[in-house]
Amino acid sequence: MGGIIDNLTNAINIWNEKMAEIWILLTQTPQNFKGGHIWEIIVKIHGTLTAIGLALLVLFFVIGMVRTCTNLTEIKRPEHALRLFLRFAIARGIVVYGMTIMTKVFEIIQGITSKIMSTVSAGGATTTTIPEEIIKAVEDCGFLESIPVWAVTLLGGIFITILSFILILTVYGRFFKLYMYTAISPIPLSTSASENTQSVALTFIKSYIGVCLEGAIIVLACIIFSQFVASPPVIDSSSSAISMLWTYIGETIFNMLVLVGTVKMSDRVVKDMMGL
């Protein structure tokens, strides 16, 4: 009956592989992700959009100056002219050095994530395993009893495999968002040149910080899940193999659902926690 339990074992192995991959991904930077090839493309796109961002910067600045100044005499006033000059200079610096600023923000928040990992002495995600008493019970069951056991392990294995890919896709999606924010940043950051449009730039920056913080939330979720895994469900060895399987698979899938749900809602959790 070893082939029956193999369905569940293979699914759990896939889950463990994805958890280990997530742990590695959360310690990587966008510059190193996938060998850095994607980052090279993002840098080129960002450089192209920087020229457009600078043009928009001038446009937003002029529009803002027209709306805030009632006449030319007001613009000539030293204090007002200095304020306009400083705003333009700061806005231009934000657009030109936007990638550097965003990279530093990511490094700071990545340091928070690394600190969480080191604080709990977590070198990796705890692996999920099938209790030995379940394996032995399945191996000892007869032909008729093995039919529902096979069905349960098959369905459980399929469900766990689906959850594994949903989990890893969510983490990969975070990298996609980091790349898109970095590539397009000159456009929203150019709105900082005007008081009337600067809220767009502030919203963009806060949203980017939220995406970076998602990594810390995902790490916390994985650590909490690892503690659940470290305390496997209590199995009644006197019950039938199918009952033992139902108990184990049910609780295991429930814990996995909680983790996947938390990881998928990490952006919402960050927004609620930080008011972003």
Short mmCIF file of C-alpha atoms in Angstrom, two decimals:
data_model
loop_
_atom_site.label_atom_id
_atom_site.label_comp_id
_atom_site.label_asym_id
_atom_site.label_seq_id
_atom_site.Cartn_x
_atom_site.Cartn_y
_atom_site.Cartn_z
CA MET A 1 0.00 0.00 0.00
CA GLY A 2 3.03 2.27 -0.20
CA GLY A 3 1.79 3.71 -3.48
CA ILE A 4 -1.32 5.10 -1.76
CA ILE A 5 0.57 7.19 0.77
CA ASP A 6 2.92 8.33 -2.01
CA ASN A 7 0.18 10.59 -3.39
CA LEU A 8 0.10 12.56 -0.15
CA THR A 9 3.87 12.37 0.35
CA ASN A 10 4.57 13.86 -3.08
CA ALA A 11 2.13 16.72 -2.48
CA ILE A 12 3.67 17.51 0.92
CA ASN A 13 7.14 17.41 -0.65
CA ILE A 14 5.99 19.98 -3.21
CA TRP A 15 4.64 22.13 -0.38
CA ASN A 16 7.95 21.88 1.51
CA GLU A 17 9.89 22.77 -1.65
CA LYS A 18 7.75 25.86 -2.22
CA MET A 19 8.10 26.91 1.41
CA ALA A 20 11.90 26.59 1.15
CA GLU A 21 11.84 28.56 -2.11
CA ILE A 22 9.76 31.32 -0.51
CA TRP A 23 12.27 31.55 2.34
CA ILE A 24 15.05 32.09 -0.21
CA LEU A 25 13.02 34.57 -2.27
CA LEU A 26 12.29 36.74 0.77
CA THR A 27 16.02 37.21 1.36
CA GLN A 28 16.68 38.27 -2.24
CA THR A 29 16.70 41.78 -3.65
CA PRO A 30 15.11 42.77 -6.97
CA GLN A 31 18.64 43.29 -8.31
CA ASN A 32 19.57 39.65 -7.65
CA PHE A 33 16.24 38.00 -8.41
CA LYS A 34 16.55 35.52 -11.32
CA GLY A 35 20.21 36.44 -11.81
CA GLY A 36 19.51 40.16 -12.20
CA HIS A 37 18.38 39.91 -15.83
CA ILE A 38 14.93 41.33 -15.08
CA TRP A 39 16.47 44.22 -13.14
CA GLU A 40 18.58 45.18 -16.15
CA ILE A 41 15.43 45.57 -18.24
CA ILE A 42 13.73 47.56 -15.47
CA VAL A 43 16.72 49.93 -15.29
CA LYS A 44 16.48 50.57 -19.03
CA ILE A 45 12.73 51.22 -18.85
CA HIS A 46 13.23 53.49 -15.84
CA GLY A 47 15.90 55.45 -17.69
CA THR A 48 13.60 55.94 -20.68
CA LEU A 49 10.69 57.07 -18.50
CA THR A 50 12.93 59.45 -16.53
CA ALA A 51 13.10 61.78 -19.54
CA ILE A 52 9.29 61.75 -19.76
CA GLY A 53 9.07 62.26 -16.01
CA LEU A 54 11.29 65.36 -16.21
CA ALA A 55 9.10 66.80 -18.97
CA LEU A 56 6.02 66.18 -16.87
CA LEU A 57 7.83 67.67 -13.90
CA VAL A 58 8.16 71.00 -15.71
CA LEU A 59 4.53 70.83 -16.81
CA PHE A 60 3.23 70.13 -13.29
CA PHE A 61 5.48 72.84 -11.88
CA VAL A 62 4.20 75.46 -14.30
CA ILE A 63 0.57 74.45 -13.70
CA GLY A 64 1.11 74.61 -9.95
CA MET A 65 2.85 77.97 -10.18
CA VAL A 66 0.00 79.43 -12.24
CA ARG A 67 -2.60 78.19 -9.76
CA THR A 68 -0.79 79.36 -6.63
CA CYS A 69 0.44 82.74 -7.91
CA THR A 70 -2.11 85.46 -8.65
CA ASN A 71 0.26 87.72 -10.60
CA LEU A 72 3.83 88.09 -11.84
CA THR A 73 4.74 90.44 -9.02
CA GLU A 74 4.11 87.69 -6.47
CA ILE A 75 6.51 85.38 -8.30
CA LYS A 76 9.24 88.03 -8.16
CA ARG A 77 9.06 88.22 -4.37
CA PRO A 78 12.33 86.69 -3.03
CA GLU A 79 10.74 84.40 -0.46
CA HIS A 80 8.15 83.10 -2.92
CA ALA A 81 10.70 82.66 -5.72
CA LEU A 82 12.99 80.78 -3.33
CA ARG A 83 10.15 78.49 -2.27
CA LEU A 84 9.30 77.73 -5.90
CA PHE A 85 12.96 77.09 -6.72
CA LEU A 86 13.37 74.71 -3.77
CA ARG A 87 10.22 72.82 -4.69
CA PHE A 88 11.39 72.40 -8.27
CA ALA A 89 14.90 71.35 -7.23
CA ILE A 90 13.62 68.81 -4.69
CA ALA A 91 11.06 67.41 -7.14
CA ARG A 92 13.70 67.09 -9.84
CA GLY A 93 16.02 65.28 -7.42
CA ILE A 94 13.22 62.87 -6.49
CA VAL A 95 12.62 62.03 -10.15
CA VAL A 96 16.28 61.76 -11.16
CA TYR A 97 17.33 59.77 -8.09
CA GLY A 98 14.02 57.97 -7.66
CA MET A 99 15.47 54.51 -8.29
CA THR A 100 18.24 55.08 -5.76
CA ILE A 101 15.73 56.28 -3.16
CA MET A 102 13.44 53.30 -3.77
CA THR A 103 16.38 50.91 -3.57
CA LYS A 104 17.42 52.35 -0.21
CA VAL A 105 13.85 52.11 1.09
CA PHE A 106 13.75 48.44 0.06
CA GLU A 107 17.10 47.78 1.78
CA ILE A 108 15.85 49.33 5.03
CA ILE A 109 12.66 47.27 5.04
CA GLN A 110 14.59 44.18 3.94
CA GLY A 111 16.69 44.69 7.05
CA ILE A 112 13.49 44.46 9.11
CA THR A 113 12.65 41.16 7.43
CA SER A 114 16.15 39.80 8.06
CA LYS A 115 15.96 40.91 11.68
CA ILE A 116 12.72 38.99 12.15
CA MET A 117 14.36 35.86 10.72
CA SER A 118 17.45 36.15 12.92
CA THR A 119 15.47 37.01 16.06
CA VAL A 120 13.59 33.71 16.00
CA SER A 121 16.73 31.87 14.88
CA ALA A 122 14.86 30.63 11.83
CA GLY A 123 17.26 29.41 9.19
CA GLY A 124 14.43 28.10 7.07
CA ALA A 125 10.84 27.03 7.06
CA THR A 126 9.88 23.97 9.11
CA THR A 127 9.02 21.02 6.89
CA THR A 128 5.66 19.28 7.00
CA THR A 129 5.81 15.50 7.49
CA ILE A 130 3.34 12.64 7.69
CA PRO A 131 3.25 10.95 11.13
CA GLU A 132 4.67 7.44 11.16
CA GLU A 133 1.52 5.96 12.73
CA ILE A 134 -0.51 7.08 9.71
CA ILE A 135 1.98 5.57 7.28
CA LYS A 136 1.94 2.28 9.18
CA ALA A 137 -1.88 2.22 9.38
CA VAL A 138 -2.20 2.78 5.64
CA GLU A 139 0.35 0.09 4.85
CA ASP A 140 -1.56 -2.40 7.03
CA CYS A 141 -5.06 -1.73 5.64
CA GLY A 142 -6.76 -4.29 3.38
CA PHE A 143 -7.90 -3.95 -0.22
CA LEU A 144 -11.46 -2.71 0.43
CA GLU A 145 -10.32 -0.32 3.13
CA SER A 146 -7.60 1.02 0.82
CA ILE A 147 -10.14 2.37 -1.71
CA PRO A 148 -11.46 5.26 0.44
CA VAL A 149 -7.93 5.79 1.80
CA TRP A 150 -6.64 6.17 -1.76
CA ALA A 151 -9.43 8.64 -2.58
CA VAL A 152 -8.70 10.76 0.50
CA THR A 153 -4.95 10.87 -0.15
CA LEU A 154 -5.55 11.72 -3.82
CA LEU A 155 -7.92 14.59 -3.05
CA GLY A 156 -5.75 15.83 -0.20
CA GLY A 157 -2.66 15.68 -2.39
CA ILE A 158 -4.35 17.65 -5.18
CA PHE A 159 -5.57 20.30 -2.73
CA ILE A 160 -2.16 20.67 -1.09
CA THR A 161 -0.47 20.94 -4.50
CA ILE A 162 -2.85 23.71 -5.57
CA LEU A 163 -2.24 25.61 -2.34
CA SER A 164 1.51 25.26 -2.87
CA PHE A 165 1.39 26.96 -6.25
CA ILE A 166 -1.01 29.68 -5.04
CA LEU A 167 1.45 30.43 -2.24
CA ILE A 168 4.52 30.69 -4.45
CA LEU A 169 2.64 32.69 -7.11
CA THR A 170 1.72 35.28 -4.49
CA VAL A 171 5.35 35.72 -3.47
CA TYR A 172 6.43 35.97 -7.11
CA GLY A 173 3.67 38.52 -7.62
CA ARG A 174 5.31 40.75 -5.00
CA PHE A 175 8.48 40.86 -7.08
CA PHE A 176 6.42 41.77 -10.13
CA LYS A 177 4.92 44.69 -8.19
CA LEU A 178 8.37 45.83 -7.02
CA TYR A 179 9.60 45.84 -10.61
CA MET A 180 6.55 47.69 -11.91
CA TYR A 181 6.74 50.34 -9.20
CA THR A 182 10.44 50.91 -9.89
CA ALA A 183 10.04 51.05 -13.68
CA ILE A 184 7.12 53.47 -13.70
CA SER A 185 8.27 55.62 -10.75
CA PRO A 186 9.42 58.73 -12.73
CA ILE A 187 5.83 59.38 -13.86
CA PRO A 188 4.03 59.50 -10.47
CA LEU A 189 7.05 61.09 -8.75
CA SER A 190 6.98 63.98 -11.22
CA THR A 191 3.69 65.12 -9.66
CA SER A 192 5.64 66.26 -6.58
CA ALA A 193 6.51 69.47 -8.46
CA SER A 194 3.09 70.97 -7.70
CA GLU A 195 1.16 71.38 -4.46
CA ASN A 196 -2.01 70.47 -6.33
CA THR A 197 -0.69 67.10 -7.53
CA GLN A 198 1.88 66.14 -4.87
CA SER A 199 -0.66 63.82 -3.23
CA VAL A 200 -0.18 61.42 -6.17
CA ALA A 201 3.56 61.15 -5.43
CA LEU A 202 2.92 60.66 -1.71
CA THR A 203 0.38 57.92 -2.40
CA PHE A 204 2.84 56.23 -4.75
CA ILE A 205 5.64 56.29 -2.17
CA LYS A 206 3.37 54.94 0.58
CA SER A 207 2.13 52.19 -1.72
CA TYR A 208 5.70 51.20 -2.56
CA ILE A 209 6.60 51.06 1.13
CA GLY A 210 3.56 48.82 1.61
CA VAL A 211 4.76 46.41 -1.10
CA CYS A 212 8.19 46.24 0.55
CA LEU A 213 6.61 45.56 3.95
CA GLU A 214 4.66 42.64 2.50
CA GLY A 215 7.88 40.63 2.75
CA ALA A 216 7.98 41.08 6.54
CA ILE A 217 4.34 40.03 6.86
CA ILE A 218 4.93 36.93 4.73
CA VAL A 219 7.93 35.97 6.88
CA LEU A 220 5.86 36.35 10.04
CA ALA A 221 3.09 34.23 8.53
CA CYS A 222 5.58 31.49 7.59
CA ILE A 223 7.11 31.52 11.07
CA ILE A 224 3.70 31.20 12.73
CA PHE A 225 2.79 28.39 10.34
CA SER A 226 6.06 26.63 11.20
CA GLN A 227 5.01 26.60 14.85
CA PHE A 228 1.74 24.95 13.87
CA VAL A 229 3.66 22.35 11.87
CA ALA A 230 5.97 21.74 14.82
CA SER A 231 2.88 20.65 16.78
CA PRO A 232 1.19 18.09 14.52
CA PRO A 233 -2.41 17.05 15.15
CA VAL A 234 -2.98 14.39 17.79
CA ILE A 235 -3.64 11.10 16.05
CA ASP A 236 -5.66 8.35 17.72
CA SER A 237 -3.66 5.25 16.81
CA SER A 238 -6.60 3.02 17.79
CA SER A 239 -8.88 4.46 15.10
CA SER A 240 -9.09 3.29 11.48
CA ALA A 241 -6.66 4.42 8.78
CA ILE A 242 -9.31 6.53 7.04
CA SER A 243 -10.19 8.34 10.29
CA MET A 244 -6.55 9.04 11.02
CA LEU A 245 -6.06 10.37 7.50
CA TRP A 246 -9.14 12.60 7.69
CA THR A 247 -7.93 14.10 10.96
CA TYR A 248 -4.40 14.71 9.74
CA ILE A 249 -5.27 15.99 6.25
CA GLY A 250 -8.12 18.15 7.55
CA GLU A 251 -6.01 19.97 10.12
CA THR A 252 -2.99 20.20 7.82
CA ILE A 253 -5.01 21.72 4.97
CA PHE A 254 -6.71 24.11 7.40
CA ASN A 255 -3.32 25.40 8.58
CA MET A 256 -2.15 25.70 4.98
CA LEU A 257 -5.31 27.62 4.05
CA VAL A 258 -4.68 30.05 6.89
CA LEU A 259 -1.10 30.61 5.69
CA VAL A 260 -2.07 31.01 2.03
CA GLY A 261 -4.90 33.37 2.96
CA THR A 262 -2.61 35.50 5.14
CA VAL A 263 0.08 35.65 2.47
CA LYS A 264 -2.44 36.61 -0.22
CA MET A 265 -3.85 39.32 2.06
CA SER A 266 -0.41 40.59 3.13
CA ASP A 267 -0.96 43.81 1.16
CA ARG A 268 -4.24 44.40 2.96
CA VAL A 269 -2.66 43.58 6.33
CA VAL A 270 0.10 46.14 5.71
CA LYS A 271 -2.41 48.83 4.70
CA ASP A 272 -4.54 48.19 7.78
CA MET A 273 -1.55 48.12 10.13
CA MET A 274 0.24 51.18 8.74
CA GLY A 275 -2.76 53.15 7.53
CA LEU A 276 -1.33 53.27 4.02
#
